[in-house]
Amino acid sequence: MTTTSAEAPQPLPVQPPPGCPFDPPEGLGRLRLEEPLSRISLPDGSRAWLATRYADVRAILGDRRFSSDTTSPGYPRSGMTGGAPVDGAARGFIRMDPPDHTRLRRMVTRDFMVKRVEALRPTLQRITDELCDAMAATDPAEHPVDLVEALALPLPSLAISLLLGVPYDDHELFQRLTGTLLSREKSEEERRTARAELVAYLDALVRAKRERPGDDILSRLATEQQDAGELGHEDVVAFAALLLIAGHETTANMIGLSALTLMLDPETAGRLRDDPSLIRGATEELLRFHSIIRNGPRRAATEDVEVGGRLIRAGEGVVVAVPAANRDGATFEDPDRLDVCRPNAQHHVAFGYGIHQCLGQALARAELQVVIGTLLRLFPTMRPAVPLDEIPFRTDMAIHGCHALPVTW
Amino acid sequence: MRVTVDPDKCCGAGQCVLVAPEVFDQRDEDGIVVLLDAAPPADRHEAVREAAAICPAAAIEVDA
């Protein structure tokens, strides 16, 4: 399962260099240059490969010989966040391979397809406007406002709650549990407890949907798909957990970081304000630049596969460094510069690559585009209320971002 | 230019629809790719090549 050597290799780099919160974790750039496929130590002492070059990352994620199944031999489970590793249906389809992955993903693909998201855009705009109106109405004596709490987290949370049919009134519960699940600093035991609590909540919710279905994804899965024998109750709960967690935390952090980046770069903000047609490309560039996924994706080789001149053997685990791939100068010219007109920005792997690429990417893009456009328009003077080094960045989390973003205007 | 798509490979990410909406769509019932134009005019070739290049499932093939 793992290769042993006399000297334990370094752990996965996770900390940006001091004072440079927008840089990829320190050490990834050197690895990409000197040892693009290197060995790392996982928290339990096991070993895995770490891929840092764009070409290698795409090769690995696009190759079905690399398994996403967390029960595959050699899968690098140690240090995974998002919940203690579980087996069976409860692990959700992102931790499965075809044909199960394909069958389950296709049950919800239509809910996140481009035209469905475009139809939702007016709703996203309305939610954003309401949140922004509430911010604008705050008494200046109460400034600063935390942009994460006021906008970045509620928008995606409200949107995914609406789509899934999760009562938004319960958002404190599911946001707290998601926070525990995605923290690198919580113990496996704490994550297991949080996951159990989330599953218990969703279990009751799915049962209620079966009794009294509404017009939402969970109701459909709990009635149509369950009645047709395509899904069991446990599968529906697993869908709920996966979509709820994936649906708000990631976008929330991209919103916070994007807003902060533009506040610190008035020239770029001005360009986007003057020409909103640039916002779509800017969103891709911000996704590339920030690459918030910091703890994977992860795979296990099911056969011996050569990648970038190194042989990865069957049963060995691989961790992919998205921030390193997205700053690879061989693919992105002047990669450390934020260039909102970069022609190939959409080639980023911020949503992953291969058949597991983010299901909710159209929704995430639309939310980001709506928020960026609205903030630029309504709050042209918004700025951080504290120096950069006082902003609490999420260096303890599997998803990068800001825990809080105090702003004023 | 001849374009072909493989619905069995498609994972419904929708990137092709964002890049070349005149050429690609997604099926209403399951979000899987639909090819609207197998022989797109020249002014769409660049977008179609881009769609093929970023398709995460390598489900789009472009001939010439």
Coordinates of C-alpha atoms in Angstrom, one line a residue:
Chain A
M1 CA 0.0 0.0 0.0
T2 CA 2.8 2.4 0.8
T3 CA 6.4 2.6 0.1
T4 CA 8.7 3.0 3.0
S5 CA 12.0 4.8 3.0
A6 CA 14.6 5.6 5.6
E7 CA 13.6 9.2 5.7
A8 CA 10.0 10.3 5.9
P9 CA 9.1 12.8 3.2
Q10 CA 7.5 16.2 3.9
P11 CA 3.8 16.5 4.5
L12 CA 1.5 18.1 2.0
P13 CA 2.3 21.8 1.8
V14 CA -0.7 23.8 3.0
Q15 CA 0.6 27.2 4.3
P16 CA 1.0 30.1 2.0
P17 CA 4.2 32.1 2.5
P18 CA 4.0 34.6 5.4
G19 CA 2.4 37.8 4.4
C20 CA 1.3 36.4 1.0
P21 CA -2.2 34.9 1.5
F22 CA -3.0 34.7 -2.2
D23 CA 0.1 32.7 -3.0
P24 CA -0.1 28.9 -3.3
P25 CA 1.1 26.9 -0.3
E26 CA 4.8 27.4 0.2
G27 CA 7.0 24.8 -1.4
L28 CA 4.7 23.8 -4.2
G29 CA 6.4 26.0 -6.7
R30 CA 9.8 24.5 -6.0
L31 CA 8.4 21.0 -6.2
R32 CA 6.8 21.7 -9.5
L33 CA 10.2 22.8 -10.8
E34 CA 12.4 20.2 -9.2
E35 CA 10.3 17.2 -8.5
P36 CA 6.9 17.5 -10.1
L37 CA 5.9 14.0 -8.8
S38 CA 7.2 13.8 -5.3
R39 CA 6.5 11.7 -2.2
I40 CA 4.7 13.1 0.7
S41 CA 3.9 11.8 4.2
L42 CA 0.2 11.7 5.3
P43 CA -0.8 12.3 8.9
D44 CA -0.9 8.6 9.8
G45 CA 2.6 8.0 8.5
S46 CA 1.6 6.5 5.2
R47 CA 3.0 7.9 1.9
A48 CA 1.5 9.2 -1.3
W49 CA 2.6 10.9 -4.5
L50 CA 2.0 14.6 -4.9
A51 CA 1.5 15.9 -8.4
T52 CA 2.2 19.6 -9.0
R53 CA 2.5 20.2 -12.8
Y54 CA -0.6 21.1 -14.8
A55 CA 0.0 18.5 -17.5
D56 CA 0.5 15.7 -14.9
V57 CA -2.6 16.8 -12.8
R58 CA -4.8 16.7 -15.9
A59 CA -3.3 13.3 -16.9
I60 CA -4.0 11.8 -13.5
L61 CA -7.5 13.3 -13.1
G62 CA -8.4 12.4 -16.7
D63 CA -7.3 8.8 -16.4
R64 CA -9.8 6.2 -15.2
R65 CA -7.0 3.9 -14.1
F66 CA -6.8 6.3 -11.1
S67 CA -9.6 5.5 -8.8
S68 CA -11.7 8.0 -6.8
D69 CA -13.1 5.1 -4.7
T70 CA -12.0 5.7 -1.1
T71 CA -12.2 2.0 -0.6
S72 CA -9.7 1.2 -3.3
P73 CA -6.4 -0.3 -2.1
G74 CA -3.9 2.4 -1.4
Y75 CA -6.4 5.3 -1.5
P76 CA -4.8 8.1 0.5
R77 CA -7.5 8.5 3.1
S78 CA -5.4 9.8 5.9
G79 CA -5.8 13.5 6.4
M80 CA -8.9 13.7 4.2
T81 CA -11.5 16.2 5.3
G82 CA -15.1 16.4 4.4
G83 CA -16.0 13.7 6.9
A84 CA -14.3 10.7 8.3
P85 CA -13.9 8.1 5.6
V86 CA -17.0 5.9 5.4
D87 CA -17.7 2.9 3.3
G88 CA -20.8 1.9 1.4
A89 CA -23.4 4.2 -0.2
A90 CA -22.9 6.9 2.5
R91 CA -19.6 8.0 1.1
G92 CA -21.4 9.7 -1.8
F93 CA -20.7 9.5 -5.5
I94 CA -17.6 11.7 -5.6
R95 CA -15.9 8.9 -3.7
M96 CA -16.9 6.2 -6.2
D97 CA -15.9 5.0 -9.7
P98 CA -18.0 4.2 -12.7
P99 CA -20.5 2.6 -13.1
D100 CA -21.9 3.6 -9.7
H101 CA -20.5 7.2 -10.0
T102 CA -22.0 7.6 -13.5
R103 CA -25.4 6.3 -12.5
L104 CA -25.7 8.5 -9.4
R105 CA -24.2 11.7 -10.8
R106 CA -26.6 11.5 -13.8
M107 CA -29.5 11.6 -11.4
V108 CA -28.7 15.2 -10.5
T109 CA -26.7 16.5 -13.4
R110 CA -29.7 18.2 -15.0
D111 CA -30.3 20.2 -11.8
F112 CA -27.0 22.0 -12.3
M113 CA -26.8 22.2 -16.1
V114 CA -26.1 25.5 -17.8
K115 CA -29.6 26.3 -18.9
R116 CA -31.1 25.4 -15.5
V117 CA -28.6 27.7 -13.8
E118 CA -29.3 30.5 -16.3
A119 CA -33.0 30.2 -15.4
L120 CA -32.0 30.6 -11.8
R121 CA -29.8 33.7 -12.4
P122 CA -32.7 36.2 -11.6
T123 CA -33.2 34.4 -8.3
L124 CA -29.5 34.6 -7.5
Q125 CA -29.6 38.3 -8.4
R126 CA -32.6 38.9 -6.2
I127 CA -31.0 37.1 -3.2
T128 CA -27.8 39.1 -3.8
D129 CA -29.7 42.4 -4.0
E130 CA -31.5 41.7 -0.8
L131 CA -28.3 40.8 1.1
C132 CA -26.6 43.9 -0.4
D133 CA -29.6 46.1 0.6
A134 CA -29.3 44.9 4.1
M135 CA -25.6 45.6 4.2
A136 CA -26.2 49.1 2.7
A137 CA -28.7 49.8 5.4
T138 CA -26.3 49.1 8.3
D139 CA -25.6 52.1 10.5
P140 CA -22.0 53.4 9.8
A141 CA -21.5 53.3 13.5
E142 CA -21.8 49.5 13.3
H143 CA -19.1 49.2 10.7
P144 CA -17.1 47.2 9.9
V145 CA -19.4 44.7 8.3
D146 CA -18.2 41.1 7.9
L147 CA -18.6 40.4 4.2
V148 CA -18.4 36.7 4.8
E149 CA -21.3 36.7 7.2
A150 CA -23.3 39.3 5.3
L151 CA -23.0 38.0 1.8
A152 CA -20.3 35.5 0.8
L153 CA -21.8 32.6 2.9
P154 CA -25.5 33.4 2.8
L155 CA -25.8 33.6 -1.0
P156 CA -24.6 30.1 -1.9
S157 CA -26.2 28.7 1.3
L158 CA -29.6 30.2 0.3
A159 CA -29.2 29.0 -3.3
I160 CA -28.3 25.4 -2.5
S161 CA -30.9 25.2 0.3
L162 CA -33.5 26.4 -2.2
L163 CA -32.4 23.8 -4.8
L164 CA -32.2 20.9 -2.4
G165 CA -35.2 21.8 -0.3
V166 CA -33.2 22.3 2.9
P167 CA -34.9 24.8 5.2
Y168 CA -32.6 27.9 5.4
D169 CA -33.7 28.4 9.0
D170 CA -31.4 25.5 9.8
H171 CA -28.4 27.2 8.2
E172 CA -26.5 27.7 11.5
L173 CA -26.6 23.9 12.1
F174 CA -25.4 22.9 8.7
Q175 CA -22.8 25.7 8.4
R176 CA -21.3 24.8 11.8
L177 CA -21.1 21.1 11.0
T178 CA -19.6 21.8 7.5
G179 CA -17.0 24.0 9.2
T180 CA -16.0 21.1 11.5
L181 CA -16.0 18.6 8.6
L182 CA -13.6 20.8 6.5
S183 CA -11.2 21.7 9.3
R184 CA -7.8 20.2 9.2
E185 CA -7.3 21.0 12.8
K186 CA -10.3 18.9 14.1
S187 CA -9.6 15.3 15.1
E188 CA -11.0 12.4 13.0
E189 CA -13.2 11.8 16.0
E190 CA -14.7 15.3 16.0
R191 CA -15.3 15.0 12.2
R192 CA -17.0 11.7 12.7
T193 CA -19.3 13.2 15.3
A194 CA -20.1 16.2 13.1
R195 CA -20.8 13.9 10.2
A196 CA -23.1 11.7 12.3
E197 CA -25.0 14.9 13.4
L198 CA -25.3 16.1 9.9
V199 CA -26.5 12.7 8.7
A200 CA -29.1 12.5 11.5
Y201 CA -30.4 15.9 10.5
L202 CA -30.6 15.0 6.8
D203 CA -32.0 11.6 7.5
A204 CA -35.0 13.2 9.3
L205 CA -35.3 15.8 6.5
V206 CA -35.3 13.2 3.7
R207 CA -38.0 11.2 5.6
A208 CA -40.1 14.4 5.8
K209 CA -39.6 15.0 2.1
R210 CA -40.9 11.5 1.4
E211 CA -44.0 12.2 3.4
R212 CA -44.6 15.7 2.0
P213 CA -42.6 16.2 -1.2
G214 CA -41.9 19.7 -2.5
D215 CA -40.5 21.0 -5.7
D216 CA -36.8 20.3 -5.0
I217 CA -34.0 17.9 -5.6
L218 CA -34.3 15.9 -2.4
S219 CA -38.0 15.5 -2.8
R220 CA -37.5 14.1 -6.3
L221 CA -34.8 11.7 -5.2
A222 CA -36.8 10.6 -2.1
T223 CA -39.9 9.9 -4.1
E224 CA -39.4 9.2 -7.9
Q225 CA -35.9 7.6 -7.6
Q226 CA -36.6 5.8 -4.4
D227 CA -39.9 4.5 -5.7
A228 CA -38.3 3.3 -8.9
G229 CA -35.9 1.3 -6.8
E230 CA -33.0 3.3 -8.1
L231 CA -32.0 4.7 -4.7
G232 CA -32.3 3.6 -1.1
H233 CA -33.0 6.0 1.7
E234 CA -29.3 6.0 2.7
D235 CA -28.3 7.0 -0.9
V236 CA -30.6 10.0 -0.8
V237 CA -29.1 11.1 2.6
A238 CA -25.6 10.7 1.0
F239 CA -26.7 12.9 -1.9
A240 CA -28.0 15.5 0.5
A241 CA -24.8 15.6 2.6
L242 CA -22.6 15.9 -0.5
L243 CA -24.6 18.5 -2.3
L244 CA -25.2 20.6 0.8
I245 CA -21.5 20.7 1.8
A246 CA -20.1 21.1 -1.7
G247 CA -22.8 23.6 -2.6
H248 CA -22.0 26.4 -0.2
E249 CA -18.6 26.3 1.4
T250 CA -16.6 26.4 -1.8
T251 CA -18.4 29.2 -3.5
A252 CA -18.6 31.2 -0.2
N253 CA -14.8 31.2 0.0
M254 CA -14.4 32.2 -3.6
I255 CA -16.8 35.1 -3.1
G256 CA -14.8 36.4 -0.1
L257 CA -11.4 36.0 -1.8
S258 CA -12.7 37.5 -5.1
A259 CA -14.2 40.5 -3.3
L260 CA -11.0 41.1 -1.3
T261 CA -8.8 40.8 -4.4
L262 CA -10.8 43.4 -6.3
M263 CA -10.8 45.7 -3.3
L264 CA -7.0 45.6 -3.2
D265 CA -6.7 46.1 -7.0
P266 CA -8.8 49.2 -7.8
E267 CA -7.5 49.3 -11.4
T268 CA -8.9 45.9 -12.2
A269 CA -12.0 46.7 -10.3
G270 CA -12.5 49.8 -12.3
R271 CA -12.0 47.9 -15.6
L272 CA -14.7 45.4 -14.6
R273 CA -17.0 48.2 -13.4
D274 CA -16.7 50.0 -16.7
D275 CA -17.1 46.9 -18.8
P276 CA -19.2 44.2 -17.1
S277 CA -18.7 41.9 -20.1
L278 CA -15.2 41.2 -18.7
I279 CA -16.7 39.7 -15.5
R280 CA -17.2 36.3 -17.0
G281 CA -13.5 35.9 -17.9
A282 CA -12.5 37.6 -14.6
T283 CA -14.4 34.9 -12.8
E284 CA -12.4 32.2 -14.5
E285 CA -9.1 34.0 -13.7
L286 CA -10.1 34.4 -10.1
L287 CA -10.9 30.7 -9.9
R288 CA -7.5 29.9 -11.4
F289 CA -5.6 32.5 -9.3
H290 CA -7.1 31.5 -5.9
S291 CA -7.4 27.7 -6.4
I292 CA -9.1 27.2 -3.0
I293 CA -9.1 23.4 -3.0
R294 CA -6.1 22.6 -0.8
N295 CA -6.4 19.0 0.2
G296 CA -6.8 17.1 -3.0
P297 CA -8.4 15.8 -5.1
R298 CA -7.0 12.3 -4.4
R299 CA -6.7 9.1 -6.3
A300 CA -5.4 5.5 -6.1
A301 CA -3.7 3.9 -9.0
T302 CA -5.4 0.6 -10.0
E303 CA -2.7 -0.3 -12.4
D304 CA 0.9 0.7 -12.9
V305 CA 0.8 4.1 -14.7
E306 CA 3.6 6.3 -16.0
V307 CA 3.0 10.0 -15.4
G308 CA 5.5 12.7 -16.2
G309 CA 8.3 10.1 -16.4
R310 CA 7.6 8.5 -13.0
L311 CA 6.0 5.1 -12.5
I312 CA 3.1 5.2 -10.1
R313 CA 2.4 1.6 -9.1
A314 CA -1.0 -0.1 -8.7
G315 CA -2.1 0.5 -5.1
E316 CA -0.2 3.7 -4.6
G317 CA -2.1 6.9 -3.6
V318 CA -1.9 10.3 -5.3
V319 CA -2.7 13.7 -4.1
V320 CA -3.1 16.5 -6.7
A321 CA -2.1 20.1 -5.9
V322 CA -4.6 22.3 -7.7
P323 CA -2.9 25.6 -6.7
A324 CA 0.4 24.4 -8.1
A325 CA -1.2 23.2 -11.4
N326 CA -3.1 26.5 -11.9
R327 CA 0.1 28.5 -11.4
D328 CA 2.2 26.4 -13.9
G329 CA 4.0 28.7 -16.2
A330 CA 4.1 26.0 -18.9
T331 CA 0.4 26.5 -19.3
F332 CA -0.4 30.0 -18.0
E333 CA 1.9 32.8 -19.0
D334 CA 3.1 34.9 -16.1
P335 CA 1.1 32.6 -13.9
D336 CA 1.4 34.6 -10.6
R337 CA -0.2 37.7 -12.1
L338 CA -4.0 38.2 -11.9
D339 CA -5.0 39.0 -15.5
V340 CA -8.7 39.2 -16.0
C341 CA -8.3 39.1 -19.7
R342 CA -6.1 36.0 -19.8
P343 CA -7.2 34.1 -22.9
N344 CA -6.9 30.6 -21.5
A345 CA -8.0 31.2 -17.9
Q346 CA -10.9 28.7 -18.4
H347 CA -8.3 25.9 -18.8
H348 CA -7.8 26.0 -15.0
V349 CA -8.4 22.9 -12.9
A350 CA -10.0 24.8 -10.0
F351 CA -13.1 22.6 -10.5
G352 CA -10.9 19.5 -10.9
Y353 CA -10.7 17.6 -14.2
G354 CA -12.0 14.3 -15.5
I355 CA -15.3 12.7 -14.9
H356 CA -15.5 14.0 -11.3
Q357 CA -15.1 17.7 -12.3
C358 CA -17.4 19.8 -10.2
L359 CA -21.1 19.1 -10.8
G360 CA -22.1 22.6 -9.5
Q361 CA -19.6 24.6 -11.6
A362 CA -22.2 26.5 -13.6
L363 CA -24.0 27.5 -10.4
A364 CA -20.7 28.5 -8.7
R365 CA -19.8 30.6 -11.8
A366 CA -23.2 32.3 -11.9
E367 CA -23.1 33.1 -8.2
L368 CA -19.6 34.6 -8.5
Q369 CA -20.5 36.6 -11.6
V370 CA -23.6 38.0 -9.9
V371 CA -21.8 38.9 -6.7
I372 CA -18.8 40.5 -8.4
G373 CA -21.0 42.6 -10.7
T374 CA -23.3 43.7 -7.9
L375 CA -20.6 44.6 -5.4
L376 CA -18.7 46.7 -8.0
R377 CA -21.9 48.5 -8.9
L378 CA -23.4 49.1 -5.5
F379 CA -20.3 49.5 -3.3
P380 CA -17.6 51.2 -5.4
T381 CA -15.7 52.4 -2.3
M382 CA -15.8 49.1 -0.3
R383 CA -12.5 48.4 1.3
P384 CA -11.0 46.1 4.0
A385 CA -11.5 47.7 7.4
V386 CA -8.3 46.1 8.7
P387 CA -4.8 45.6 7.3
L388 CA -4.3 42.4 5.2
D389 CA -2.3 40.7 8.0
E390 CA -5.2 41.0 10.4
I391 CA -7.7 39.2 8.1
P392 CA -8.2 35.7 9.4
F393 CA -7.3 33.5 6.4
R394 CA -8.4 29.9 6.5
T395 CA -5.0 28.3 6.6
D396 CA -6.5 25.6 8.9
M397 CA -9.1 24.5 6.4
A398 CA -9.1 22.2 3.4
I399 CA -10.8 25.1 1.4
H400 CA -8.9 28.3 1.4
G401 CA -10.6 31.7 2.0
C402 CA -11.2 34.1 4.8
H403 CA -13.0 33.1 8.1
A404 CA -14.1 36.7 8.2
L405 CA -13.7 39.8 6.0
P406 CA -14.3 43.1 7.8
V407 CA -15.2 45.8 5.3
T408 CA -16.3 49.3 5.2
W409 CA -17.3 51.8 2.5
Chain B
M1 CA -14.9 20.8 -39.5
R2 CA -16.7 17.7 -38.2
V3 CA -17.7 17.5 -34.6
T4 CA -18.6 14.3 -32.7
V5 CA -19.6 13.8 -29.1
D6 CA -19.7 10.7 -26.9
P7 CA -22.7 10.9 -24.6
D8 CA -21.4 7.8 -22.7
K9 CA -18.2 9.6 -21.8
C10 CA -19.9 13.0 -21.0
C11 CA -20.1 14.0 -17.3
G12 CA -22.4 16.9 -17.9
A13 CA -20.0 19.6 -16.6
G14 CA -21.4 22.0 -19.2
Q15 CA -18.2 23.7 -20.2
C16 CA -18.9 23.2 -23.9
V17 CA -22.2 25.0 -23.5
L18 CA -20.5 27.9 -21.9
V19 CA -17.9 28.2 -24.6
A20 CA -19.9 27.3 -27.8
P21 CA -23.6 27.5 -27.0
E22 CA -24.6 27.4 -30.7
V23 CA -22.9 24.0 -31.1
F24 CA -23.5 22.3 -27.8
D25 CA -26.5 21.9 -25.4
Q26 CA -27.5 19.6 -22.6
R27 CA -30.3 17.1 -22.6
D28 CA -33.3 18.2 -20.4
E29 CA -33.7 14.8 -18.8
D30 CA -30.1 14.2 -17.6
G31 CA -27.8 17.1 -18.5
I32 CA -25.8 15.1 -20.9
V33 CA -24.3 16.7 -24.1
V34 CA -26.4 17.3 -27.2
L35 CA -24.6 18.2 -30.4
L36 CA -26.6 21.0 -32.2
D37 CA -24.3 21.4 -35.2
A38 CA -22.0 18.7 -36.3
A39 CA -20.5 20.9 -39.1
P40 CA -20.3 24.4 -37.5
P41 CA -19.3 27.4 -39.7
A42 CA -15.8 28.7 -39.6
D43 CA -16.5 31.5 -37.2
R44 CA -17.3 28.9 -34.5
H45 CA -14.3 26.7 -35.0
E46 CA -12.1 28.3 -32.4
A47 CA -14.8 28.1 -29.8
V48 CA -15.4 24.4 -30.7
R49 CA -11.7 23.6 -30.4
E50 CA -11.7 25.3 -27.0
A51 CA -14.7 23.3 -25.9
A52 CA -13.0 20.1 -26.9
A53 CA -9.8 21.2 -25.1
I54 CA -11.4 21.9 -21.8
C55 CA -14.0 19.1 -21.8
P56 CA -13.1 17.2 -18.6
A57 CA -14.3 13.9 -19.9
A58 CA -12.7 14.1 -23.4
A59 CA -16.1 13.5 -24.9
I60 CA -15.8 15.9 -27.8
E61 CA -13.8 15.1 -31.0
V62 CA -13.0 17.6 -33.6
D63 CA -11.9 16.5 -37.1
A64 CA -9.9 19.2 -39.0

